[in-house]
Short mmCIF file of C-alpha atoms and ligand atoms in Angstrom, two decimals:
data_model
loop_
_atom_site.label_atom_id
_atom_site.label_comp_id
_atom_site.label_asym_id
_atom_site.label_seq_id
_atom_site.Cartn_x
_atom_site.Cartn_y
_atom_site.Cartn_z
CA UNK A 177 -13.85 -6.06 35.31
CA UNK A 178 -10.87 -6.68 33.07
CA UNK A 179 -7.28 -6.04 33.96
CA UNK A 180 -7.08 -2.86 31.93
CA UNK A 181 -10.19 -1.15 33.33
CA UNK A 182 -8.04 1.11 35.49
CA UNK A 183 -6.09 2.48 32.52
CA UNK A 184 -7.56 5.93 31.86
CA UNK A 185 -6.44 7.06 35.33
CA UNK A 186 -3.07 8.09 33.97
CA UNK A 187 -4.19 9.33 30.58
CA UNK A 188 -3.89 12.97 29.63
CA UNK A 189 -1.52 14.24 32.30
CA UNK A 190 1.79 13.12 33.66
CA UNK A 191 1.63 12.70 37.39
CA UNK A 192 4.56 10.54 38.46
CA UNK A 193 3.02 9.75 41.86
CA UNK A 194 -0.04 8.30 40.16
CA UNK A 195 2.19 6.39 37.77
CA UNK A 196 4.10 5.00 40.75
CA UNK A 197 0.86 3.96 42.40
CA UNK A 198 0.32 1.58 39.47
CA UNK A 199 3.46 -0.38 40.45
CA UNK A 200 2.89 -2.42 43.62
CA UNK A 201 6.56 -3.38 43.92
CA UNK A 202 7.63 0.25 44.33
CA UNK A 203 5.97 0.24 47.76
CA UNK A 204 8.19 -2.64 48.91
CA UNK A 205 10.88 -1.90 51.46
CA UNK A 206 14.24 -3.46 50.61
CA UNK A 207 16.77 -4.04 53.35
CA UNK A 208 14.47 -1.96 55.52
CA UNK A 209 14.82 1.05 53.22
CA UNK A 210 12.68 2.84 50.67
CA UNK A 211 13.26 1.22 47.27
CA UNK A 212 15.00 3.43 44.71
CA UNK A 213 14.67 1.23 41.66
CA UNK A 214 17.22 2.46 39.13
CA UNK A 215 17.58 -0.68 37.02
CA UNK A 216 14.85 -0.33 34.43
CA UNK A 217 17.26 -0.71 31.50
CA UNK A 218 17.81 -4.31 32.60
CA UNK A 219 14.09 -4.90 33.06
CA UNK A 220 11.22 -2.57 33.88
CA UNK A 221 8.86 -3.15 36.80
CA UNK A 222 5.29 -4.18 36.01
CA UNK A 223 2.17 -2.08 36.46
CA UNK A 224 -0.84 -3.64 38.13
CA UNK A 225 -2.57 -3.82 34.72
CA UNK A 226 0.05 -6.31 33.51
CA UNK A 227 0.07 -8.36 36.70
CA UNK A 228 -3.73 -8.52 36.71
CA UNK A 229 -3.84 -9.36 33.01
CA UNK A 230 -1.66 -12.42 33.57
CA UNK A 231 -3.69 -13.49 36.59
CA UNK A 232 -6.90 -12.87 34.62
CA UNK A 233 -5.77 -15.03 31.72
CA UNK A 234 -4.89 -17.97 33.94
CA UNK A 235 -7.87 -17.49 36.24
CA UNK A 236 -10.64 -16.83 33.72
CA UNK A 237 -9.64 -17.19 30.07
CA UNK A 238 -6.85 -19.70 29.62
CA UNK A 239 -6.63 -22.43 26.99
CA UNK A 240 -4.42 -23.01 23.98
CA UNK A 241 -5.06 -20.56 21.17
CA UNK A 242 -5.94 -20.89 17.46
CA UNK A 243 -7.15 -24.44 17.10
CA UNK A 244 -9.73 -24.77 19.82
CA UNK A 245 -13.45 -24.53 19.14
CA UNK A 246 -14.41 -24.36 22.80
CA UNK A 247 -15.24 -21.25 24.80
CA UNK A 248 -11.97 -20.79 26.67
CA UNK A 249 -9.84 -21.31 23.59
CA UNK A 250 -11.94 -18.75 21.76
CA UNK A 251 -11.61 -16.21 24.60
CA UNK A 252 -7.85 -16.71 24.84
CA UNK A 253 -7.48 -16.46 21.07
CA UNK A 254 -9.43 -13.20 20.89
CA UNK A 255 -7.25 -11.64 23.62
CA UNK A 256 -4.06 -13.02 22.07
CA UNK A 257 -4.65 -11.93 18.47
CA UNK A 258 -5.71 -8.43 19.59
CA UNK A 259 -2.15 -7.78 20.76
CA UNK A 260 -0.80 -7.79 17.21
CA UNK A 261 -2.87 -4.70 16.40
CA UNK A 262 -1.70 -3.02 19.60
CA UNK A 263 1.93 -3.53 18.56
CA UNK A 264 1.18 -2.42 15.01
CA UNK A 265 -0.25 0.87 16.31
CA UNK A 266 2.55 1.31 18.85
CA UNK A 267 5.28 1.25 16.19
CA UNK A 268 3.12 2.31 13.22
CA UNK A 269 3.73 -0.78 11.10
CA UNK A 270 1.93 -0.71 7.76
CA UNK A 271 0.38 -4.14 8.27
CA UNK A 272 -0.60 -6.25 11.24
CA UNK A 273 0.99 -9.38 9.77
CA UNK A 274 4.37 -7.64 9.82
CA UNK A 275 4.35 -8.18 13.62
CA UNK A 276 5.95 -11.47 14.68
CA UNK A 277 5.78 -12.45 18.35
CA UNK A 278 9.14 -13.60 19.70
CA UNK A 279 10.68 -14.43 23.05
CA UNK A 280 12.45 -11.05 23.14
CA UNK A 281 15.06 -8.93 21.40
CA UNK A 282 17.70 -11.68 21.41
CA UNK A 283 15.22 -14.09 19.87
CA UNK A 284 14.23 -11.56 17.19
CA UNK A 285 17.81 -10.81 16.15
CA UNK A 286 18.62 -14.51 15.93
CA UNK A 287 15.51 -15.03 13.82
CA UNK A 288 16.69 -12.39 11.35
CA UNK A 289 20.26 -13.74 11.37
CA UNK A 290 19.09 -17.28 10.73
CA UNK A 291 16.12 -16.79 8.41
CA UNK A 292 17.25 -13.69 6.51
CA UNK A 293 21.01 -13.82 6.99
CA UNK A 294 21.48 -17.43 5.99
CA UNK A 295 19.53 -17.04 2.77
CA UNK A 296 19.93 -13.42 1.64
CA UNK A 297 23.62 -13.05 2.57
CA UNK A 298 26.49 -14.87 0.95
CA UNK A 299 30.20 -15.21 1.56
CA UNK A 300 31.92 -11.82 1.28
CA UNK A 301 28.76 -9.80 1.96
CA UNK A 302 29.25 -7.31 4.75
CA UNK A 303 27.18 -6.75 7.87
CA UNK A 304 27.87 -3.40 9.53
CA UNK A 305 27.27 -3.02 13.26
CA UNK A 306 28.56 -0.48 15.79
CA UNK A 307 30.96 -0.58 18.69
CA UNK A 308 28.13 0.06 21.14
CA UNK A 309 25.99 -2.99 20.33
CA UNK A 310 24.68 -5.33 22.98
CA UNK A 311 26.17 -8.83 22.70
CA UNK A 312 22.86 -10.01 21.26
CA UNK A 313 23.49 -7.80 18.23
CA UNK A 314 27.10 -9.00 17.87
CA UNK A 315 27.22 -12.73 18.50
CA UNK A 316 24.48 -13.83 16.04
CA UNK A 317 26.41 -12.07 13.26
CA UNK A 318 29.68 -13.68 14.34
CA UNK A 319 27.96 -17.07 14.19
CA UNK A 320 26.85 -16.22 10.66
CA UNK A 321 30.36 -15.09 9.80
CA UNK A 322 31.78 -18.42 10.95
CA UNK A 323 29.13 -20.39 9.11
CA UNK A 324 28.63 -18.39 5.91
CA UNK A 325 31.79 -16.33 5.51
CA UNK A 326 30.08 -12.96 5.76
CA UNK A 327 32.33 -10.08 6.81
CA UNK A 328 31.53 -8.22 10.03
CA UNK A 329 32.41 -4.51 10.07
CA UNK A 330 32.22 -2.34 13.18
CA UNK A 331 31.63 1.42 13.17
CA UNK A 332 33.47 3.02 16.12
CA UNK A 333 32.16 5.45 18.72
CA UNK A 334 33.61 8.77 19.82
CA UNK A 335 34.81 9.08 23.40
CA UNK A 336 31.58 10.81 24.42
CA UNK A 337 29.72 7.66 23.33
CA UNK A 338 28.17 9.05 20.17
CA UNK A 339 28.48 7.12 16.93
CA UNK A 340 31.32 8.23 14.64
CA UNK A 341 29.18 8.95 11.60
CA UNK A 342 32.16 9.74 9.34
CA UNK A 343 33.63 6.32 10.08
CA UNK A 344 30.18 4.75 9.71
CA UNK A 345 29.78 6.26 6.26
CA UNK A 346 33.29 5.22 5.24
CA UNK A 347 32.48 1.62 6.21
CA UNK A 348 29.18 1.66 4.35
CA UNK A 349 29.84 0.45 0.81
CA UNK A 350 28.06 -1.47 -1.91
CA UNK A 351 29.38 -4.61 -0.19
CA UNK A 352 27.26 -3.79 2.88
CA UNK A 353 24.10 -5.88 2.68
CA UNK A 354 22.83 -5.37 6.20
CA UNK A 355 23.28 -2.71 8.88
CA UNK A 356 22.38 -3.93 12.39
CA UNK A 357 22.37 -1.09 14.88
CA UNK A 358 20.87 -0.15 18.20
CA UNK A 359 18.40 2.70 18.60
CA UNK A 360 19.77 3.40 22.10
CA UNK A 361 22.90 1.99 23.75
CA UNK A 362 22.10 0.10 26.93
CA UNK A 363 25.55 0.80 28.40
CA UNK A 364 25.84 4.49 27.47
CA UNK A 365 22.32 5.75 26.83
CA UNK A 366 23.41 7.13 23.45
CA UNK A 367 20.59 7.67 20.97
CA UNK A 368 21.82 6.81 17.48
CA UNK A 369 20.76 8.93 14.45
CA UNK A 370 18.64 6.06 13.25
CA UNK A 371 16.77 7.85 10.45
CA UNK A 372 20.07 8.99 8.93
CA UNK A 373 21.49 5.50 9.33
CA UNK A 374 18.50 3.97 7.49
CA UNK A 375 18.69 6.58 4.73
CA UNK A 376 22.43 6.12 4.21
CA UNK A 377 22.17 2.33 4.30
CA UNK A 378 19.35 2.28 1.79
CA UNK A 379 21.37 4.52 -0.53
CA UNK A 380 23.90 1.69 -0.91
CA UNK A 381 21.18 -0.95 -1.16
CA UNK A 382 21.63 -2.36 2.36
CA UNK A 383 18.80 -3.38 4.67
CA UNK A 384 18.63 -2.17 8.28
CA UNK A 385 17.82 -4.06 11.46
CA UNK A 386 17.18 -1.77 14.42
CA UNK A 387 17.60 -3.08 17.97
CA UNK A 388 14.86 -1.20 19.78
CA UNK A 389 15.26 -2.89 23.19
CA UNK A 390 16.29 0.36 24.89
CA UNK A 391 14.68 2.68 22.39
CA UNK A 392 11.01 1.81 22.54
CA UNK A 393 10.52 2.54 26.26
CA UNK A 394 11.91 6.08 25.85
CA UNK A 395 11.46 7.31 22.27
CA UNK A 396 8.21 7.52 20.31
CA UNK A 397 8.89 5.01 17.56
CA UNK A 398 7.52 4.89 14.02
CA UNK A 399 9.17 2.15 12.00
CA UNK A 400 7.96 3.53 8.68
CA UNK A 401 9.16 7.05 9.37
CA UNK A 402 12.46 5.67 10.67
CA UNK A 403 12.88 3.53 7.56
CA UNK A 404 13.69 0.30 9.44
CA UNK A 405 13.48 -2.94 7.48
CA UNK A 406 13.50 -4.95 10.72
CA UNK A 407 12.82 -3.67 14.24
CA UNK A 408 13.05 -5.79 17.39
CA UNK A 409 12.22 -5.20 21.03
CA UNK A 410 11.51 -7.01 24.32
CA UNK A 411 8.21 -6.87 26.20
CA UNK A 412 9.91 -6.90 29.60
CA UNK A 413 11.68 -3.58 29.08
CA UNK A 414 8.36 -2.01 28.07
CA UNK A 415 6.63 -2.79 31.40
CA UNK A 416 5.43 -6.17 30.11
CA UNK A 417 6.31 -9.77 31.04
CA UNK A 418 9.60 -11.54 30.39
CA UNK A 419 9.69 -14.09 27.58
CA UNK A 420 7.82 -11.80 25.19
CA UNK A 421 8.98 -9.63 22.33
CA UNK A 422 8.41 -8.51 18.79
CA UNK A 423 10.09 -8.72 15.44
CA UNK A 424 8.72 -6.22 12.96
CA UNK A 425 9.78 -6.81 9.37
CA UNK A 426 8.64 -5.31 6.11
CA UNK A 427 6.19 -7.80 4.61
CA UNK A 428 8.11 -8.07 1.35
CA UNK A 429 11.22 -9.22 3.26
CA UNK A 430 9.39 -11.52 5.65
CA UNK A 431 7.50 -13.11 2.74
CA UNK A 432 10.75 -13.91 0.96
CA UNK A 433 12.38 -15.39 4.08
CA UNK A 434 12.17 -19.08 4.88
CA UNK A 435 10.92 -20.01 8.34
CA UNK A 436 13.47 -20.46 11.09
CA UNK A 437 11.76 -22.97 13.37
CA UNK A 438 9.52 -25.70 12.09
CA UNK A 439 6.56 -27.11 13.97
CA UNK A 440 2.90 -26.68 14.73
CA UNK A 441 1.03 -23.49 13.81
CA UNK A 442 3.49 -22.44 11.09
CA UNK A 443 2.13 -24.68 8.35
CA UNK A 444 -0.77 -24.70 5.92
CA UNK A 445 -0.44 -28.41 5.13
CA UNK A 446 2.00 -31.21 5.85
CA UNK A 447 2.68 -34.51 4.11
CA UNK A 448 5.87 -36.52 4.45
CA UNK A 449 6.84 -35.35 0.98
CA UNK A 450 6.06 -31.67 1.30
CA UNK A 451 5.10 -28.93 3.74
CA UNK A 452 3.39 -25.75 2.71
CA UNK A 453 4.04 -22.92 5.14
CA UNK A 454 1.41 -20.70 6.67
CA UNK A 455 1.27 -17.05 5.59
CA UNK A 456 2.63 -14.23 7.73
CA UNK A 457 2.90 -13.90 10.64
CA UNK A 458 2.38 -17.59 11.52
CA UNK A 459 5.25 -18.80 9.34
CA UNK A 460 7.61 -17.51 12.03
CA UNK A 461 5.63 -18.58 15.09
CA UNK A 462 6.07 -22.33 15.44
CA UNK A 463 4.66 -24.05 18.50
CA UNK A 464 2.38 -22.99 21.33
CA UNK A 465 3.16 -19.34 21.99
CA UNK A 466 3.59 -17.54 25.30
CA UNK A 467 -0.16 -16.96 25.48
CA UNK A 468 -0.54 -15.23 28.85
CA UNK A 469 2.75 -13.43 28.27
CA UNK A 470 1.70 -11.95 24.92
CA UNK A 471 -1.67 -10.90 26.36
CA UNK A 472 0.23 -9.36 29.30
CA UNK A 473 2.54 -7.56 26.89
CA UNK A 474 -0.61 -6.12 25.28
CA UNK A 475 -1.79 -4.92 28.69
CA UNK A 476 1.63 -3.29 29.17
CA UNK A 477 1.34 -1.55 25.80
CA UNK A 478 -2.18 -0.34 26.71
CA UNK A 479 -0.83 0.99 30.00
CA UNK A 480 2.15 2.64 28.33
CA UNK A 481 0.25 4.25 25.47
CA UNK A 482 -2.33 5.66 27.89
CA UNK A 483 0.43 7.79 29.47
CA UNK A 484 0.69 11.35 28.27
CA UNK A 485 3.61 10.98 25.86
CA UNK A 486 4.87 14.55 25.99
CA UNK A 487 4.59 14.45 29.76
CA UNK A 488 6.49 11.17 29.96
CA UNK A 489 9.27 12.43 27.68
CA UNK A 490 9.58 15.69 29.63
CA UNK A 491 9.60 13.80 32.94
CA UNK A 492 12.30 11.35 31.87
CA UNK A 493 14.39 14.19 30.40
CA UNK A 494 14.11 16.03 33.71
CA UNK A 495 15.20 13.01 35.78
CA UNK A 496 18.11 12.31 33.40
CA UNK A 497 19.29 15.94 33.49
CA UNK A 498 18.86 16.16 37.26
CA UNK A 499 20.62 12.83 37.84
CA UNK A 500 23.47 13.72 35.52
CA UNK A 501 24.00 17.06 37.27
CA UNK A 502 23.85 15.53 40.76
CA UNK A 503 26.27 12.75 39.84
CA UNK A 504 28.68 15.24 38.29
CA UNK A 505 28.99 16.82 41.78
CA UNK A 506 30.19 13.56 43.37
CA UNK A 507 33.95 13.74 43.96
CA UNK A 508 35.96 11.28 41.87
CA UNK A 509 33.01 10.29 39.68
CA UNK A 510 33.37 10.03 35.92
CA UNK A 511 30.34 9.61 33.68
CA UNK A 512 30.82 7.05 30.91
CA UNK A 513 28.72 8.15 27.95
CA UNK A 514 28.06 11.86 27.60
CA UNK A 515 26.69 12.01 24.06
CA UNK A 516 24.49 15.04 23.36
CA UNK A 517 21.60 12.72 22.42
CA UNK A 518 21.02 10.51 25.43
CA UNK A 519 18.16 8.85 27.29
CA UNK A 520 17.56 7.01 30.53
CA UNK A 521 21.06 5.73 31.39
CA UNK A 522 23.79 7.25 33.59
CA UNK A 523 26.80 4.91 33.53
CA UNK A 524 29.71 5.95 35.72
CA UNK A 525 32.88 4.85 37.46
CA UNK A 526 34.42 6.11 40.71
CA UNK A 527 38.17 6.40 40.89
CA UNK A 528 38.35 4.88 44.41
CA UNK A 529 35.88 1.97 44.36
CA UNK A 530 35.04 -0.99 42.15
CA UNK A 531 31.58 -0.97 40.52
CA UNK A 532 30.55 -4.22 42.23
CA UNK A 533 31.45 -2.84 45.68
CA UNK A 534 29.53 0.33 44.86
CA UNK A 535 26.52 -1.72 43.79
CA UNK A 536 26.64 -3.76 47.00
CA UNK A 537 26.81 -0.69 49.24
CA UNK A 538 24.03 1.03 47.30
CA UNK A 539 21.91 -2.08 47.72
CA UNK A 540 22.25 -1.75 51.51
CA UNK A 541 20.74 1.72 51.08
CA UNK A 542 17.76 0.44 49.08
CA UNK A 543 19.19 1.59 45.75
CA UNK A 544 18.98 -0.96 42.92
CA UNK A 545 21.51 -0.36 40.14
CA UNK A 546 23.22 -2.65 37.66
CA UNK A 547 26.99 -3.06 37.76
CA UNK A 548 29.17 -4.87 35.25
CA UNK A 549 29.78 -4.81 31.52
CA UNK A 550 26.06 -4.74 30.67
CA UNK A 551 26.50 -7.33 27.88
CA UNK A 552 28.44 -4.70 25.96
CA UNK A 553 32.05 -5.70 26.55
CA UNK A 554 33.35 -3.85 23.46
CA UNK A 555 32.05 -0.61 25.02
CA UNK A 556 34.06 -1.37 28.15
CA UNK A 557 37.08 -2.13 25.97
CA UNK A 558 36.69 1.26 24.27
CA UNK A 559 37.03 3.02 27.64
CA UNK A 560 39.59 0.54 28.94
CA UNK A 561 37.45 -0.33 31.96
CA UNK A 562 36.02 -3.65 33.16
CA UNK A 563 32.67 -2.40 34.34
CA UNK A 564 30.49 0.58 35.18
CA UNK A 565 27.74 1.37 37.65
CA UNK A 566 24.60 1.94 35.61
CA UNK A 567 21.61 3.67 37.17
CA UNK A 568 18.78 3.74 34.65
CA UNK A 569 15.36 5.33 34.84
CA UNK A 570 11.81 4.61 33.74
CA UNK A 571 8.36 6.17 33.77
CA UNK A 572 8.17 5.90 37.58
CA UNK A 573 11.60 7.34 38.46
CA UNK A 574 11.80 10.44 40.65
CA UNK A 575 14.29 13.02 41.88
CA UNK A 576 13.97 11.30 45.26
CA UNK A 577 15.46 8.13 43.69
CA UNK A 578 18.40 10.22 42.49
CA UNK A 579 18.86 11.79 45.94
CA UNK A 580 18.88 8.32 47.50
CA UNK A 581 21.53 7.26 44.96
CA UNK A 582 23.70 10.28 45.69
CA UNK A 583 23.33 9.73 49.46
CA UNK A 584 24.35 6.10 48.92
CA UNK A 585 27.44 7.24 47.04
CA UNK A 586 28.26 9.33 50.12
CA UNK A 587 28.42 6.05 52.11
CA UNK A 588 30.70 4.58 49.44
CA UNK A 589 33.00 7.56 49.88
CA UNK A 590 33.02 7.12 53.67
CA UNK A 591 34.15 3.51 53.22
CA UNK A 592 36.50 3.77 50.24
CA UNK A 593 37.23 7.42 49.54
N1 PMP B 646 19.78 -5.08 22.97
C1 PMP B 646 19.86 -4.14 23.91
C2 PMP B 646 20.28 -2.75 23.53
C3 PMP B 646 19.57 -4.46 25.23
O1 PMP B 646 19.66 -3.54 26.19
C4 PMP B 646 19.16 -5.78 25.55
C5 PMP B 646 18.84 -6.19 26.97
N2 PMP B 646 19.76 -5.75 27.93
C6 PMP B 646 19.08 -6.71 24.52
C7 PMP B 646 19.39 -6.33 23.25
C8 PMP B 646 18.66 -8.13 24.77
O2 PMP B 646 17.34 -8.16 25.21
P1 PMP B 646 16.71 -9.49 25.80
O3 PMP B 646 17.67 -9.98 26.85
O4 PMP B 646 15.41 -9.05 26.36
O5 PMP B 646 16.57 -10.45 24.67
#
């Protein structure tokens, strides 16, 4: 029996109770209460298939990959290399060697900033981002600005959290060499018009990096249809293990880029005078990889893609609409981020309690939410607030979770209101 033998159980129909049954942690009581886990945007919980995959690798099939000629190394290598094809199919990349394994979204963006940015961009070239980017899609470009003299431009958002496309287009000029933009805002839930962004950017000759960390768990993603030149995401937000992720890049761009990290596995030959680099994807994968993690990410992708996609989308849309409506009824509550195109996230503030106090009281009621700036301080600055409470949903979320949240907010009102 392999870890993914149980997969077809959820295929074909969307039955949230059966989905929940795949997540052992959801049966845990926290603080003596039913767990309402509403923090999937920070990291998703793991289905049994992923947990068992990791245990299976270490119990039955673990050794270092690639170089070994012995049985265990061969088994681990077969499982490990198969994941590249799973990712390729998940995002519809044209080629398997366009999939680079990384440590996560942050790692992928830094790889592009360092390997592509440092060589393809020169002083005065502009990188266009948006006001709703996660810090990991801001800071690497600022580091490049300080080192290389590139110019960082920021497209603003409207007060509902949608991207100001007029301003975006005005900032997009022939000086723009790279557009780095999120598919979905982690603080607001806004879905950006990513196909339009790619089309407009390409019209001025710019390349596009898409931060898919919050997009891939909620939106069927096709990098070719989207027009992305680079696409990055994290395994742990897609029901897989932490420390895993993917950089997709068009082969032509990846081929032209120098490696970022040097070391084992990324070379064809080494002498003290000269090193010849390995072809894609290995050129960008120096060192022993996260073997069990990557295999576990593959198990997460198998689990995720076995879900009925239309059913999943309809379910998440229902929970978001229901949650938004129920929150809107809470006295003194203001939603932060009300863009027409939204997924998965319901950020809010209460006019009589601080987000951290709200989070602490909700925790006593078994409700797990994130509070703070969500690594998107410029978004907070836009709304002139320090923090929000951010419930976020995933494949296993239910209306019962929302009811528990709203009941918890009743307790907050009793204490602070
Ligand atoms: N971008 C977005 C939109 C995110 O939500 C996150 C994670 N909160 C990241 C990037 C960074 O992802 P990671 O911490 O997994 O590298």
